[in-house]
Amino acid sequence: MSIGKLLSNGALLVDVLIIGAGPAGLSTATGLARQLHTAVVFDSGVYRNAKTQIMHNVLGWDHRNPAELRAAGRADLTNRYSTIQFQNSTIEAIRQIETHQLFEARDTEGHRWYGRKVVLATGVRDIPLDIEGYSECWANGIYHCLFCDGYEERGQETAGVLALGPIANPPRALHLARMAKRLSESVTVYTNGNEQLAKEIQEAAGASPAGASWLEFDARPITRFEKGDVAKTVIVHFGESGESKTEGFLVYNPQTEVNGPFAKQLALKMTEGGDIQTTPPFHETSVPGVFAVGDCATPLKAVTPAVAMGSLAAGGLVAQLQAQPLPEFRLDRELECGQVLNDSNYYHGELHPPLFEYNISFTTPANPPSCEPKLTAKDLWTGIARVADTPQEYAPYVSRCEVLSRNGHGLERKLTMANGAVHKSDGEIMYQDVWIADRLLVEARTKDTGAKTTFLLSYHDTATISPDSTDISFAVIYELKLAGIEPGSPEAMRIQAEYPELARKACTSTVEQIREWKKNGQLDVWAEAAEVPVW
C-alpha cells in the first residue's frame, strides 16, 4: 500500500501529519491505517510520563511500563500496516498553505513534510512548584492523579494535598482530599502560608454532608520537600524552625503548558485552562483541518482519555479526507511498498518548498610518485565502471545496491543507505538512474531530487591516448540537491561544512581501492568476465 506521494521536488506528501507519538498520536494513526490513509508520526522522544516506570488504570495494561505501551503501539503500526511512517525528529514549525489546502511541517534540522491534515498530539509540560526538592519527589511520592498512582500506597496513616496553584480553591482541594482519604486514615491540606485559603477550605468542608473530621489543615510556609526513607513517603519541611511532617504521599495537580509553538503559529483558540480548544466528538480545533488530541486538548490528562480522543479524531479525519478531493499540484511519483511507480500521476501547479544545492569536485592523479602498481587507463576505467553495479564497495555509507533494470546506456538501481552520508540516514532508500559514457564517466542521478554523483577518467594534457597510458587522473563530482532543507539553515550549514571532506576522501580512496584490486588480480578477473570488452 502507499506510504505517501512525492512532490515534484522530492518532498513527501501524506494525508495526515501527526505531531506526537504518545498514546493519542498512536491511536489516531491506528484508525487512519485501518482505512488505508497515509500519515507520518513525528516522535520527539519527549514524554510527560518518562519518569514513570509503572502505569495504571489502562485496560489490559495495568501495572506495566508506559514505554512498553508506546513501543507495542508503534510495533503494531509498523509490522501490520504499510501506510504509517515514523520519523524520530522534533517539529519546530507548522504553517498552512491555503492555496493548496495543505499544511507544511518543518523539523529542527530543516527538513519539511506536507500533509492534507494535521493532528497535534504533543502533550503538555508540567510546570513545577518553585519549592526545593519538588522535582526529586515528583512522580515519586508527589502524585498528580490518584487513579494513576496511590493505590499501591493505600493504608497510609496520613496523606497530604498541596492546595497550591490550580488546586488553590476549595472545590478542587476537597475533591483531591476525599480521593486521598480512600487510601489513608487522615488527610492534611497544605496552603503554603495562605491562611485565608485554609479557612475557606475548612468552611467548605464543614458545610459538606460528608463532614470533615478526618481532614486537617496546615498553613505554614513550606521551605522544601525531601524523599522519606520508607516507600513513597515525602517529608514536608517548614520555615526556619526545622519543623517537618512526613506524609505517606502527596497529591498535586500542576499547571501545565502545551508542548510546542504550534497553537500560536496556527492561531488556535485555547481554553481558560490553557489547553487547545476542540469541538467534540472529533476534536477538530478552531482551524479547519487541524485536530488536537490527548493531554494538549483536555483537562483529563491520562492515557485512556488520550487513546479515546485519538480514535475519535481518526473517525473525523477519515470522513473529511474521503469527502474532499485531493488538492491540485504536481506529483512526481507514488511510493508503494518501497517501490517507485512510473511517472504517470501528474496534477496542475506545483509546490516549491526550499531546495538546498551544493556542488563540489575533486581530482587526483591516478599514479602519484612512489605509488605501485601503476594504474593504466584500462585499469582505472575497469574500476570506475564497477561503481555502477556495486557502489557499496567504494562508499561505506551505502549498505546495499539492487540493480532494477538495464539499458544500452546504463541501469536503474535501488540503494539502501547506511550511516555516514551527511544527507541520508541508516536504512533510507535512494533510487537512481545511472548513465555510463564508455571509457569516460559513470553518472548516478537520484530520481527524486536530481542530485548527481559522477566518477570521471581524464588524460593529462601530455598523455598518449592509450589503454596502457598511466598519465591519467580520476575526478569525483557531486551535485547535491536536497528538497525540504532551507538554504542557510543549521542543517544546510552542517552539510556544506562536512561534504568537502566526504568528496575528498571519495576521490582518493576510490583510486587506492582500484589499485588494491589490481594488486590482488581482481581487475583482470572482472575484465575477463565482462560481457562487453572493457577496452
Short mmCIF file of C-alpha atoms in Angstrom, two decimals:
data_model
loop_
_atom_site.label_atom_id
_atom_site.label_comp_id
_atom_site.label_asym_id
_atom_site.label_seq_id
_atom_site.Cartn_x
_atom_site.Cartn_y
_atom_site.Cartn_z
CA MET A 1 0.00 0.00 0.00
CA SER A 2 1.02 3.63 -0.49
CA ILE A 3 3.08 5.37 2.22
CA GLY A 4 2.69 8.74 0.58
CA LYS A 5 3.32 10.71 -2.58
CA LEU A 6 6.44 12.54 -3.68
CA LEU A 7 6.06 16.09 -4.87
CA SER A 8 7.96 17.05 -7.99
CA ASN A 9 10.84 18.31 -5.86
CA GLY A 10 11.10 15.16 -3.72
CA ALA A 11 9.19 16.32 -0.63
CA LEU A 12 6.81 13.79 0.92
CA LEU A 13 3.05 14.40 0.94
CA VAL A 14 0.77 12.32 3.16
CA ASP A 15 -2.85 12.52 4.23
CA VAL A 16 -2.07 13.44 7.85
CA LEU A 17 0.89 14.83 9.76
CA ILE A 18 0.71 13.58 13.37
CA ILE A 19 2.86 15.56 15.78
CA GLY A 20 3.49 13.32 18.77
CA ALA A 21 3.95 9.57 19.24
CA GLY A 22 2.31 9.06 22.60
CA PRO A 23 -0.95 7.14 23.13
CA ALA A 24 -3.07 9.84 21.45
CA GLY A 25 -0.91 10.06 18.33
CA LEU A 26 -0.56 6.29 18.01
CA SER A 27 -4.31 5.82 18.45
CA THR A 28 -5.00 8.34 15.69
CA ALA A 29 -2.52 6.63 13.38
CA THR A 30 -4.14 3.25 14.02
CA GLY A 31 -7.57 4.48 12.95
CA LEU A 32 -6.11 6.05 9.80
CA ALA A 33 -4.21 2.88 8.94
CA ARG A 34 -7.42 0.85 9.13
CA GLN A 35 -8.78 2.95 6.26
CA LEU A 36 -5.52 2.91 4.26
CA HIS A 37 -4.79 6.59 4.84
CA THR A 38 -1.17 7.72 4.90
CA ALA A 39 0.45 9.51 7.82
CA VAL A 40 3.81 10.46 9.25
CA VAL A 41 4.06 10.25 13.04
CA PHE A 42 6.74 12.56 14.42
CA ASP A 43 8.35 11.30 17.62
CA SER A 44 10.41 13.86 19.56
CA GLY A 45 11.25 11.32 22.26
CA VAL A 46 9.84 13.62 24.97
CA TYR A 47 7.03 12.15 27.12
CA ARG A 48 5.26 13.59 30.15
CA ASN A 49 5.38 10.26 31.99
CA ALA A 50 9.02 9.50 31.12
CA LYS A 51 9.90 9.27 34.85
CA THR A 52 7.11 6.78 35.46
CA GLN A 53 8.11 3.12 35.46
CA ILE A 54 4.64 1.70 36.11
CA MET A 55 1.27 2.90 34.78
CA HIS A 56 -2.26 2.06 35.92
CA ASN A 57 -5.93 2.40 35.03
CA VAL A 58 -5.39 1.22 31.44
CA LEU A 59 -7.42 -1.80 30.45
CA GLY A 60 -5.13 -4.71 29.60
CA TRP A 61 -2.00 -2.77 30.54
CA ASP A 62 -2.37 -2.26 34.29
CA HIS A 63 0.81 -2.04 36.37
CA ARG A 64 3.09 -2.06 33.34
CA ASN A 65 5.70 0.26 31.87
CA PRO A 66 4.27 3.11 29.73
CA ALA A 67 7.31 2.96 27.45
CA GLU A 68 6.37 -0.62 26.62
CA LEU A 69 2.85 0.51 25.69
CA ARG A 70 4.25 3.08 23.27
CA ALA A 71 6.64 0.52 21.82
CA ALA A 72 3.84 -2.03 21.37
CA GLY A 73 1.63 0.52 19.63
CA ARG A 74 4.42 1.54 17.31
CA ALA A 75 5.28 -2.09 16.56
CA ASP A 76 1.65 -2.83 15.68
CA LEU A 77 1.59 0.03 13.20
CA THR A 78 4.97 -0.85 11.71
CA ASN A 79 4.50 -4.60 11.42
CA ARG A 80 0.85 -4.85 10.46
CA TYR A 81 0.19 -1.73 8.39
CA SER A 82 2.07 -0.16 5.50
CA THR A 83 0.66 3.37 5.31
CA ILE A 84 2.14 4.80 8.52
CA GLN A 85 5.68 6.13 8.69
CA PHE A 86 7.57 7.15 11.84
CA GLN A 87 10.05 9.99 11.94
CA ASN A 88 12.26 10.42 15.02
CA SER A 89 12.55 14.19 14.88
CA THR A 90 11.23 17.32 16.56
CA ILE A 91 8.90 19.54 14.55
CA GLU A 92 9.52 23.23 15.24
CA ALA A 93 7.07 24.95 12.86
CA ILE A 94 3.78 24.28 11.08
CA ARG A 95 2.12 26.55 8.56
CA GLN A 96 -0.94 26.31 6.38
CA ILE A 97 -0.59 26.63 2.61
CA GLU A 98 -4.09 27.82 1.87
CA THR A 99 -3.66 27.98 -1.91
CA HIS A 100 -3.04 24.23 -1.95
CA GLN A 101 -5.18 23.22 1.04
CA LEU A 102 -2.11 21.69 2.65
CA PHE A 103 -0.01 22.02 5.79
CA GLU A 104 3.78 22.19 5.91
CA ALA A 105 5.79 20.94 8.90
CA ARG A 106 9.48 21.75 9.40
CA ASP A 107 11.78 19.97 11.84
CA THR A 108 14.77 21.30 13.75
CA GLU A 109 17.17 20.17 11.01
CA GLY A 110 15.33 21.98 8.23
CA HIS A 111 13.51 19.01 6.67
CA ARG A 112 9.93 19.62 5.53
CA TRP A 113 6.86 17.43 5.13
CA TYR A 114 3.42 18.13 3.69
CA GLY A 115 0.02 16.83 4.73
CA ARG A 116 -3.63 17.43 3.97
CA LYS A 117 -4.47 17.44 7.69
CA VAL A 118 -2.59 17.94 10.95
CA VAL A 119 -3.07 16.23 14.32
CA LEU A 120 -1.47 17.82 17.36
CA ALA A 121 -0.76 15.10 19.91
CA THR A 122 2.10 16.97 21.52
CA GLY A 123 1.16 16.50 25.15
CA VAL A 124 1.95 19.04 27.84
CA ARG A 125 4.74 20.06 30.15
CA ASP A 126 4.11 20.15 33.89
CA ILE A 127 5.14 23.47 35.43
CA PRO A 128 6.93 22.55 38.67
CA LEU A 129 6.43 24.25 42.00
CA ASP A 130 9.26 26.59 42.92
CA ILE A 131 9.98 24.73 46.14
CA GLU A 132 13.25 22.92 46.82
CA GLY A 133 13.04 19.14 46.45
CA TYR A 134 9.84 19.19 44.42
CA SER A 135 11.41 17.80 41.24
CA GLU A 136 13.07 14.92 43.10
CA CYS A 137 9.75 13.90 44.66
CA TRP A 138 7.58 14.46 41.57
CA ALA A 139 6.09 11.13 40.40
CA ASN A 140 7.95 9.51 43.27
CA GLY A 141 5.78 10.44 46.23
CA ILE A 142 4.04 13.53 44.84
CA TYR A 143 1.26 12.34 42.51
CA HIS A 144 -0.85 14.29 40.06
CA CYS A 145 -3.59 11.66 39.69
CA LEU A 146 -4.90 9.16 42.23
CA PHE A 147 -6.39 6.98 39.52
CA CYS A 148 -2.90 6.59 38.07
CA ASP A 149 -0.99 6.33 41.37
CA GLY A 150 -1.67 5.98 45.08
CA TYR A 151 -3.45 2.61 45.22
CA GLU A 152 -0.12 0.90 45.84
CA GLU A 153 0.39 3.20 48.86
CA ARG A 154 -3.06 2.52 50.34
CA GLY A 155 -3.34 2.10 54.10
CA GLN A 156 -1.14 5.09 55.00
CA GLU A 157 -1.73 6.82 58.32
CA THR A 158 -1.76 10.22 56.64
CA ALA A 159 -1.51 11.79 53.19
CA GLY A 160 -1.30 15.38 52.04
CA VAL A 161 -2.90 17.64 49.43
CA LEU A 162 -0.97 20.66 48.14
CA ALA A 163 -3.63 23.37 47.72
CA LEU A 164 -1.36 25.50 45.54
CA GLY A 165 -1.57 26.86 42.01
CA PRO A 166 -4.53 25.28 40.17
CA ILE A 167 -5.57 23.49 43.41
CA ALA A 168 -5.75 26.70 45.44
CA ASN A 169 -9.56 26.67 45.65
CA PRO A 170 -11.96 24.79 47.94
CA PRO A 171 -13.76 22.57 45.37
CA ARG A 172 -10.61 21.11 43.81
CA ALA A 173 -8.71 20.82 47.09
CA LEU A 174 -11.60 18.97 48.74
CA HIS A 175 -12.06 16.67 45.75
CA LEU A 176 -8.44 15.55 45.93
CA ALA A 177 -8.61 15.30 49.72
CA ARG A 178 -11.59 12.94 49.54
CA MET A 179 -9.77 10.75 47.00
CA ALA A 180 -6.68 10.68 49.22
CA LYS A 181 -8.85 9.72 52.21
CA ARG A 182 -9.78 6.46 50.45
CA LEU A 183 -6.11 5.49 50.68
CA SER A 184 -5.17 6.87 54.12
CA GLU A 185 -6.55 7.32 57.63
CA SER A 186 -6.36 11.12 57.57
CA VAL A 187 -5.51 13.92 55.13
CA THR A 188 -3.75 17.25 55.63
CA VAL A 189 -4.34 20.13 53.23
CA TYR A 190 -1.29 22.39 52.86
CA THR A 191 -1.81 26.01 51.76
CA ASN A 192 1.83 27.21 51.99
CA GLY A 193 1.28 30.34 54.05
CA ASN A 194 -2.22 31.16 52.76
CA GLU A 195 -4.26 31.18 55.97
CA GLN A 196 -7.32 32.64 54.26
CA LEU A 197 -7.45 29.76 51.77
CA ALA A 198 -7.09 27.24 54.60
CA LYS A 199 -10.05 28.87 56.33
CA GLU A 200 -12.17 28.81 53.16
CA ILE A 201 -11.45 25.13 52.51
CA GLN A 202 -12.18 24.30 56.14
CA GLU A 203 -15.52 26.12 55.98
CA ALA A 204 -16.43 24.37 52.73
CA ALA A 205 -15.52 21.01 54.25
CA GLY A 206 -17.65 21.70 57.32
CA ALA A 207 -20.63 22.52 55.15
CA SER A 208 -20.26 19.28 53.24
CA PRO A 209 -22.75 16.49 54.04
CA ALA A 210 -19.82 14.10 54.32
CA GLY A 211 -18.27 16.10 57.15
CA ALA A 212 -14.52 16.53 57.63
CA SER A 213 -13.41 15.00 60.94
CA TRP A 214 -10.60 13.24 59.10
CA LEU A 215 -9.32 16.47 57.50
CA GLU A 216 -6.54 18.69 58.88
CA PHE A 217 -5.12 21.99 57.64
CA ASP A 218 -1.62 23.40 57.69
CA ALA A 219 -0.99 26.97 56.52
CA ARG A 220 2.70 27.12 57.42
CA PRO A 221 5.03 28.19 54.58
CA ILE A 222 6.77 25.19 53.00
CA THR A 223 10.53 25.54 52.52
CA ARG A 224 11.37 22.19 50.92
CA PHE A 225 10.35 18.62 50.20
CA GLU A 226 12.51 15.60 50.93
CA LYS A 227 12.18 11.94 50.00
CA GLY A 228 11.48 9.80 53.03
CA ASP A 229 13.27 6.57 53.88
CA VAL A 230 10.15 4.40 53.54
CA ALA A 231 8.40 3.64 50.24
CA LYS A 232 6.95 6.81 48.65
CA THR A 233 6.88 8.93 51.78
CA VAL A 234 7.65 12.64 51.48
CA ILE A 235 8.93 14.87 54.28
CA VAL A 236 7.45 18.39 54.24
CA HIS A 237 9.76 20.98 55.85
CA PHE A 238 8.50 24.31 57.23
CA GLY A 239 10.19 27.67 57.83
CA GLU A 240 13.46 28.15 59.63
CA SER A 241 12.35 26.33 62.77
CA GLY A 242 13.33 22.97 61.39
CA GLU A 243 9.83 21.56 61.89
CA SER A 244 8.65 18.90 59.44
CA LYS A 245 5.97 16.31 58.84
CA THR A 246 6.15 13.02 56.96
CA GLU A 247 3.30 12.08 54.62
CA GLY A 248 2.64 8.69 53.06
CA PHE A 249 2.26 10.55 49.76
CA LEU A 250 1.23 13.98 48.46
CA VAL A 251 -1.26 14.96 45.75
CA TYR A 252 -0.87 17.96 43.46
CA ASN A 253 -2.25 18.81 40.01
CA PRO A 254 0.31 21.19 38.50
CA GLN A 255 -0.36 23.88 35.96
CA THR A 256 0.52 22.58 32.50
CA GLU A 257 1.73 24.14 29.29
CA VAL A 258 1.04 22.74 25.82
CA ASN A 259 4.22 21.47 24.19
CA GLY A 260 5.41 23.17 21.03
CA PRO A 261 4.70 26.55 19.41
CA PHE A 262 2.01 25.24 17.08
CA ALA A 263 -1.08 26.66 18.78
CA LYS A 264 0.37 30.14 18.39
CA GLN A 265 1.70 29.53 14.87
CA LEU A 266 -1.70 28.29 13.67
CA ALA A 267 -3.66 30.86 15.76
CA LEU A 268 -5.68 28.17 17.53
CA LYS A 269 -8.23 29.08 20.18
CA MET A 270 -7.32 27.99 23.71
CA THR A 271 -9.40 27.16 26.79
CA GLU A 272 -9.19 29.14 30.02
CA GLY A 273 -7.13 26.30 31.46
CA GLY A 274 -4.50 26.67 28.73
CA ASP A 275 -5.45 23.64 26.63
CA ILE A 276 -6.16 23.67 22.90
CA GLN A 277 -9.89 24.17 22.33
CA THR A 278 -11.55 21.47 20.24
CA THR A 279 -15.05 20.59 19.12
CA PRO A 280 -16.45 17.18 20.13
CA PRO A 281 -16.77 14.47 19.14
CA PHE A 282 -13.89 14.50 16.62
CA HIS A 283 -11.66 17.10 18.32
CA GLU A 284 -11.11 19.46 15.42
CA THR A 285 -9.65 22.79 16.51
CA SER A 286 -10.74 26.30 15.57
CA VAL A 287 -8.69 25.95 12.36
CA PRO A 288 -10.30 23.55 9.86
CA GLY A 289 -8.10 20.57 9.12
CA VAL A 290 -6.18 20.81 12.40
CA PHE A 291 -7.11 18.34 15.15
CA ALA A 292 -5.79 18.14 18.72
CA VAL A 293 -5.87 15.03 20.91
CA GLY A 294 -4.56 13.85 24.24
CA ASP A 295 -3.20 15.92 27.11
CA CYS A 296 -2.79 19.06 24.99
CA ALA A 297 -6.53 19.27 24.41
CA THR A 298 -8.25 18.12 27.61
CA PRO A 299 -8.13 18.74 31.37
CA LEU A 300 -8.40 14.95 31.81
CA LYS A 301 -4.72 14.23 31.24
CA ALA A 302 -4.34 10.46 31.29
CA VAL A 303 -3.65 7.59 28.91
CA THR A 304 -7.18 6.27 28.45
CA PRO A 305 -8.76 9.62 27.50
CA ALA A 306 -5.84 10.20 25.12
CA VAL A 307 -6.44 6.89 23.35
CA ALA A 308 -10.17 7.61 23.09
CA MET A 309 -9.58 11.09 21.69
CA GLY A 310 -7.16 9.75 19.10
CA SER A 311 -9.63 7.13 17.93
CA LEU A 312 -12.43 9.70 17.64
CA ALA A 313 -10.19 12.13 15.76
CA ALA A 314 -9.30 9.39 13.29
CA GLY A 315 -13.01 9.00 12.55
CA GLY A 316 -13.35 12.70 11.80
CA LEU A 317 -10.20 12.74 9.68
CA VAL A 318 -11.32 9.78 7.61
CA ALA A 319 -14.68 11.42 6.94
CA GLN A 320 -13.06 14.68 5.81
CA LEU A 321 -10.30 13.11 3.72
CA GLN A 322 -12.69 10.88 1.83
CA ALA A 323 -15.20 13.66 1.20
CA GLN A 324 -12.66 16.22 -0.03
CA PRO A 325 -10.85 15.97 -3.38
CA LEU A 326 -7.08 15.82 -3.44
CA PRO A 327 -5.70 19.34 -3.92
CA GLU A 328 -4.26 20.06 -7.34
CA PHE A 329 -0.48 20.16 -7.63
CA ARG A 330 2.15 18.15 -9.40
CA LEU A 331 3.16 14.75 -8.04
CA ASP A 332 6.35 13.10 -9.17
CA ARG A 333 5.59 9.53 -8.12
CA GLU A 334 3.88 7.43 -5.52
CA LEU A 335 5.78 5.22 -3.13
CA GLU A 336 4.19 1.84 -2.83
CA CYS A 337 5.66 -0.86 -0.61
CA GLY A 338 9.02 0.82 -1.07
CA GLN A 339 8.80 0.74 -4.88
CA VAL A 340 8.68 3.79 -7.11
CA LEU A 341 5.90 3.67 -9.69
CA ASN A 342 6.11 5.24 -13.11
CA ASP A 343 5.77 9.00 -13.53
CA SER A 344 2.20 8.96 -14.80
CA ASN A 345 0.43 10.73 -11.94
CA TYR A 346 0.66 14.48 -12.51
CA TYR A 347 -1.52 17.36 -11.37
CA HIS A 348 -1.60 21.01 -12.40
CA GLY A 349 0.50 23.50 -10.49
CA GLU A 350 3.49 22.85 -8.24
CA LEU A 351 4.60 23.32 -4.65
CA HIS A 352 8.03 24.79 -4.18
CA PRO A 353 9.47 24.05 -0.74
CA PRO A 354 13.10 25.12 -0.29
CA LEU A 355 15.82 23.24 -2.15
CA PHE A 356 19.37 23.22 -0.84
CA GLU A 357 22.01 22.83 -3.55
CA TYR A 358 25.74 22.35 -3.15
CA ASN A 359 28.31 21.44 -5.83
CA ILE A 360 31.91 20.33 -5.39
CA SER A 361 34.56 18.36 -7.30
CA PHE A 362 37.97 16.88 -6.52
CA THR A 363 40.62 15.50 -8.88
CA THR A 364 43.63 13.35 -8.02
CA PRO A 365 46.39 11.85 -10.20
CA ALA A 366 45.95 8.11 -10.55
CA ASN A 367 49.68 7.50 -10.18
CA PRO A 368 51.40 9.77 -7.67
CA PRO A 369 55.15 9.21 -7.26
CA SER A 370 56.09 6.10 -5.29
CA CYS A 371 52.63 4.50 -5.71
CA GLU A 372 52.77 0.96 -7.05
CA PRO A 373 51.48 -0.73 -9.08
CA LYS A 374 50.80 1.94 -11.65
CA LEU A 375 47.22 2.15 -12.89
CA THR A 376 46.63 2.23 -16.62
CA ALA A 377 43.66 3.89 -18.27
CA LYS A 378 42.16 0.42 -18.72
CA ASP A 379 42.67 -0.36 -15.02
CA LEU A 380 41.11 2.88 -13.87
CA TRP A 381 38.13 2.53 -16.18
CA THR A 382 37.53 -1.09 -15.10
CA GLY A 383 37.28 0.12 -11.50
CA ILE A 384 35.14 3.15 -12.34
CA ALA A 385 32.71 1.07 -14.41
CA ARG A 386 32.22 -1.30 -11.49
CA VAL A 387 30.79 1.50 -9.31
CA ALA A 388 27.60 1.38 -11.39
CA ASP A 389 26.72 -2.08 -10.02
CA THR A 390 28.44 -2.11 -6.65
CA PRO A 391 28.76 1.38 -5.12
CA GLN A 392 28.90 -0.20 -1.65
CA GLU A 393 32.44 -1.39 -2.50
CA TYR A 394 33.51 2.25 -2.66
CA ALA A 395 31.26 4.09 -0.23
CA PRO A 396 30.79 2.95 3.41
CA TYR A 397 27.54 4.94 3.57
CA VAL A 398 25.90 2.55 1.06
CA SER A 399 24.96 -0.79 2.59
CA ARG A 400 23.26 -2.44 -0.39
CA CYS A 401 22.64 -1.95 -4.11
CA GLU A 402 19.96 -3.69 -6.17
CA VAL A 403 20.03 -3.30 -9.96
CA LEU A 404 16.40 -2.94 -11.06
CA SER A 405 16.88 -2.77 -14.84
CA ARG A 406 19.48 -2.22 -17.56
CA ASN A 407 19.52 -0.48 -20.92
CA GLY A 408 22.07 0.27 -23.60
CA HIS A 409 23.46 3.29 -21.77
CA GLY A 410 23.31 2.29 -18.13
CA LEU A 411 20.97 0.98 -15.46
CA GLU A 412 18.41 1.79 -12.76
CA ARG A 413 19.35 0.93 -9.19
CA LYS A 414 17.99 1.00 -5.64
CA LEU A 415 20.39 1.93 -2.83
CA THR A 416 19.93 1.21 0.85
CA MET A 417 21.88 3.81 2.78
CA ALA A 418 23.98 3.23 5.88
CA ASN A 419 25.24 5.67 8.48
CA GLY A 420 27.95 8.01 7.27
CA ALA A 421 26.34 10.03 4.49
CA VAL A 422 25.76 13.61 5.57
CA HIS A 423 22.37 13.79 3.90
CA LYS A 424 20.92 10.29 4.37
CA SER A 425 20.36 8.19 7.47
CA ASP A 426 20.64 4.48 8.13
CA GLY A 427 18.10 2.40 6.22
CA GLU A 428 16.87 5.14 3.88
CA ILE A 429 16.16 4.14 0.29
CA MET A 430 17.50 6.02 -2.73
CA TYR A 431 16.54 5.32 -6.36
CA GLN A 432 18.99 6.31 -9.09
CA ASP A 433 19.39 6.26 -12.86
CA VAL A 434 23.00 5.50 -13.82
CA TRP A 435 24.41 6.68 -17.15
CA ILE A 436 27.67 5.17 -18.40
CA ALA A 437 29.74 7.01 -21.02
CA ASP A 438 32.21 4.31 -22.08
CA ARG A 439 35.84 4.94 -21.07
CA LEU A 440 34.90 8.36 -19.68
CA LEU A 441 32.46 8.53 -16.77
CA VAL A 442 29.74 6.94 -14.64
CA GLU A 443 27.00 9.37 -13.60
CA ALA A 444 24.36 8.45 -10.98
CA ARG A 445 21.30 10.70 -10.86
CA THR A 446 18.98 10.47 -7.85
CA LYS A 447 15.39 10.25 -9.09
CA ASP A 448 13.52 12.36 -6.56
CA THR A 449 15.86 15.35 -6.35
CA GLY A 450 18.01 15.31 -9.48
CA ALA A 451 21.23 15.20 -7.43
CA LYS A 452 24.19 13.70 -9.30
CA THR A 453 27.42 11.91 -8.47
CA THR A 454 29.95 11.48 -11.28
CA PHE A 455 33.15 9.39 -11.42
CA LEU A 456 35.40 10.52 -14.28
CA LEU A 457 38.58 9.35 -16.02
CA SER A 458 40.71 12.02 -17.71
CA TYR A 459 44.05 12.12 -19.51
CA HIS A 460 46.72 14.67 -18.69
CA ASP A 461 47.41 17.19 -21.43
CA THR A 462 50.72 15.50 -22.32
CA ALA A 463 49.37 11.93 -22.25
CA THR A 464 49.31 9.43 -25.07
CA ILE A 465 45.73 8.29 -25.57
CA SER A 466 46.01 4.57 -24.98
CA PRO A 467 44.53 1.89 -22.68
CA ASP A 468 48.07 1.44 -21.34
CA SER A 469 48.60 5.12 -20.53
CA THR A 470 49.46 5.89 -16.91
CA ASP A 471 49.37 9.67 -17.38
CA ILE A 472 45.80 9.88 -16.10
CA SER A 473 43.67 11.36 -13.33
CA PHE A 474 40.47 10.48 -11.51
CA ALA A 475 37.78 13.03 -10.61
CA VAL A 476 34.63 12.83 -8.49
CA ILE A 477 31.86 15.42 -8.94
CA TYR A 478 29.00 15.94 -6.51
CA GLU A 479 25.91 17.95 -7.48
CA LEU A 480 23.91 17.84 -4.28
CA LYS A 481 20.19 18.74 -4.21
CA LEU A 482 18.16 18.27 -1.02
CA ALA A 483 14.46 19.09 -1.03
CA GLY A 484 12.98 20.37 2.21
CA ILE A 485 16.20 21.86 3.63
CA GLU A 486 16.26 25.63 3.90
CA PRO A 487 19.41 27.21 2.43
CA GLY A 488 21.32 28.83 5.27
CA SER A 489 19.67 26.62 7.92
CA PRO A 490 21.82 24.80 10.52
CA GLU A 491 21.35 21.55 8.60
CA ALA A 492 22.41 23.19 5.33
CA MET A 493 25.46 24.71 7.00
CA ARG A 494 26.39 21.34 8.50
CA ILE A 495 26.22 19.62 5.13
CA GLN A 496 28.18 22.39 3.46
CA ALA A 497 30.88 22.05 6.11
CA GLU A 498 31.10 18.24 6.01
CA TYR A 499 30.61 17.48 2.32
CA PRO A 500 34.02 18.65 1.01
CA GLU A 501 35.84 16.15 3.20
CA LEU A 502 33.47 13.40 2.11
CA ALA A 503 34.17 14.22 -1.54
CA ARG A 504 37.92 14.44 -0.98
CA LYS A 505 38.02 11.04 0.71
CA ALA A 506 35.84 9.52 -2.00
CA CYS A 507 38.27 10.76 -4.62
CA THR A 508 41.48 9.46 -3.06
CA SER A 509 40.06 6.27 -1.54
CA THR A 510 38.48 5.19 -4.83
CA VAL A 511 41.82 5.32 -6.62
CA GLU A 512 43.53 3.39 -3.84
CA GLN A 513 40.74 0.80 -3.81
CA ILE A 514 41.20 0.25 -7.55
CA ARG A 515 44.98 -0.01 -7.04
CA GLU A 516 44.42 -2.68 -4.38
CA TRP A 517 42.20 -4.63 -6.78
CA LYS A 518 44.99 -4.52 -9.37
CA LYS A 519 47.46 -5.86 -6.80
CA ASN A 520 45.29 -8.87 -5.99
CA GLY A 521 44.34 -9.54 -9.62
CA GLN A 522 40.65 -8.68 -9.21
CA LEU A 523 40.65 -6.15 -12.06
CA ASP A 524 41.80 -8.82 -14.52
CA VAL A 525 39.08 -11.20 -13.30
CA TRP A 526 36.37 -8.57 -13.84
CA ALA A 527 37.75 -7.57 -17.24
CA GLU A 528 37.70 -11.17 -18.46
CA ALA A 529 34.19 -11.77 -17.08
CA ALA A 530 32.70 -8.63 -18.65
CA GLU A 531 30.04 -9.29 -21.29
CA VAL A 532 31.27 -6.26 -23.21
CA PRO A 533 35.06 -5.79 -23.50
CA VAL A 534 36.25 -3.18 -21.01
CA TRP A 535 38.53 -1.62 -23.64
#
